[in-house]
C-alpha positions in Angstrom: 33.3 37.9 -172.4 35.1 40.7 -174.3 34.9 41.0 -178.0 37.8 43.2 -178.9 38.4 44.8 -175.5 37.1 44.5 -172.0 34.0 46.7 -171.5 33.0 45.2 -168.2 34.0 48.3 -166.2 32.5 50.9 -168.5 30.2 53.5 -167.0 27.6 52.7 -169.7 25.2 49.8 -168.9 24.8 49.0 -172.6 28.5 48.7 -173.0 28.7 46.3 -170.0 25.8 44.3 -171.4 27.4 44.0 -174.8 30.6 42.8 -173.2 28.6 39.6 -172.3 25.9 39.5 -175.0 27.4 41.4 -177.9 29.0 38.4 -179.7 26.8 36.8 -182.3 28.0 33.3 -181.5 27.1 33.8 -177.8 23.6 34.8 -178.7 23.2 31.8 -181.1 24.5 29.5 -178.3 21.9 30.9 -176.0 19.3 30.4 -178.7 20.2 26.7 -178.8 20.0 26.3 -175.1 16.6 28.0 -175.0 15.5 25.5 -177.7 16.6 22.8 -175.3 19.7 21.9 -177.3 22.4 22.1 -174.6 24.7 19.3 -175.6 28.0 20.2 -177.2 27.8 18.0 -180.3 24.1 18.9 -181.0 25.0 22.6 -180.7 28.0 22.2 -182.9 25.9 20.5 -185.6 23.1 23.0 -185.5 25.4 26.0 -185.4 27.9 24.6 -187.9 30.7 26.1 -185.7 34.2 25.1 -185.1 35.0 23.3 -181.8 37.3 26.1 -180.6 34.7 28.8 -181.2 31.9 26.9 -179.4 34.2 25.9 -176.6 35.2 29.6 -176.1 31.7 30.9 -176.2 30.4 28.2 -173.8 33.2 28.9 -171.3 32.4 32.7 -171.5 28.7 32.1 -170.9 29.4 29.9 -168.0 32.0 32.3 -166.6 29.4 35.2 -167.0 26.8 33.1 -165.1 24.3 32.7 -168.0 24.9 29.0 -168.4 25.8 26.2 -166.0 27.2 22.7 -166.7 25.0 19.7 -165.8 26.4 16.2 -165.8 24.5 13.5 -167.6 25.2 9.8 -168.4 25.6 8.9 -172.0 25.4 5.1 -171.8 28.1 4.6 -169.3 30.1 7.7 -170.2 29.7 10.8 -168.0 29.3 14.0 -170.1 28.1 17.6 -169.6 25.4 19.6 -171.1 24.7 23.3 -170.7 21.6 24.7 -169.0 20.3 28.1 -168.4 20.8 29.8 -165.1 18.3 32.4 -163.8 20.7 35.1 -165.2 20.7 33.4 -168.6 16.9 33.1 -168.6 16.7 36.8 -168.0 18.4 37.3 -171.4 15.3 36.1 -173.1 13.9 39.6 -173.9 17.2 40.4 -175.6 16.9 37.4 -177.9 13.2 38.0 -178.5 14.0 41.7 -179.4 16.7 40.7 -181.9 14.3 38.1 -183.5 11.4 40.5 -183.7 13.5 43.3 -185.1 15.0 41.0 -187.8 11.5 39.6 -188.7 10.3 43.2 -189.2 13.3 44.7 -191.0 15.3 42.0 -192.7 14.2 39.8 -195.6 14.2 36.1 -195.0 15.9 33.9 -197.7 13.0 31.4 -197.6 9.7 30.6 -195.9 11.5 28.3 -193.6 13.9 31.0 -192.4 11.5 32.7 -190.0 11.5 32.6 -186.2 8.4 33.8 -184.4 8.0 34.5 -180.7 4.8 32.9 -179.5 3.1 33.5 -176.1 1.9 30.0 -175.1 -0.7 31.4 -172.7 -2.9 32.7 -175.5 -1.1 30.9 -178.4 -0.6 34.1 -180.4 2.6 35.5 -181.9 3.9 38.7 -180.3 5.8 41.8 -181.7 7.1 42.8 -178.2 10.1 41.3 -176.6 8.8 41.2 -173.1 5.0 41.4 -173.2 2.4 39.6 -175.3 0.9 42.1 -177.7 -2.3 40.1 -177.9 -3.1 39.6 -174.2 -0.6 41.8 -172.3 0.9 39.1 -170.2 4.6 39.3 -169.4 6.7 36.9 -171.4 9.0 34.5 -169.6 10.8 31.3 -170.8 8.1 29.3 -169.0 5.3 30.8 -171.1 7.0 31.5 -174.4 7.6 29.3 -177.5 9.6 30.0 -180.6 8.4 28.8 -183.9 11.0 28.1 -186.6 9.6 26.0 -189.5 13.2 25.0 -190.2 13.1 23.1 -186.8 9.6 21.9 -186.5 6.0 22.2 -187.7 4.9 23.4 -184.3 6.2 26.0 -181.9 8.9 24.7 -179.4 8.5 25.5 -175.7 11.6 27.2 -174.4 13.9 25.7 -171.8 13.9 27.4 -168.4 16.6 27.9 -165.8 17.9 24.7 -164.2 16.4 23.9 -160.8 
């Protein structure tokens, strides 16, 4: 999904990655899906984003293979929600890295405005995007929680790729 131009054919891996993951709305959409919040209206409400912006980012993430659509029944009405694919789940260290960097270097406007990466295996927060700094285990969506006091009193286990 290009931001200003198409970087998908660049010789630099970072440029190609930013072509897909470089848009802040796309990262925030992925955050919501990792939190288990894959329904359009719920994402729209949480992100406070226009329909057109969310629709475009979701389409781009599906086209890039990070998300898939899954049909569900909403009381007689068939609707779609968005779920992670294995490719989307592999983006977790990127989201963890952005979160950990922001916690280290940017002031939070309130005590509720923090997001911590927790390794559920040992229950400890980590300062590494891909490995628990307490016990050394590799972090995956299946063994990682995020703790945002703005969302809940307890850490929230992350969603994993759809089966």
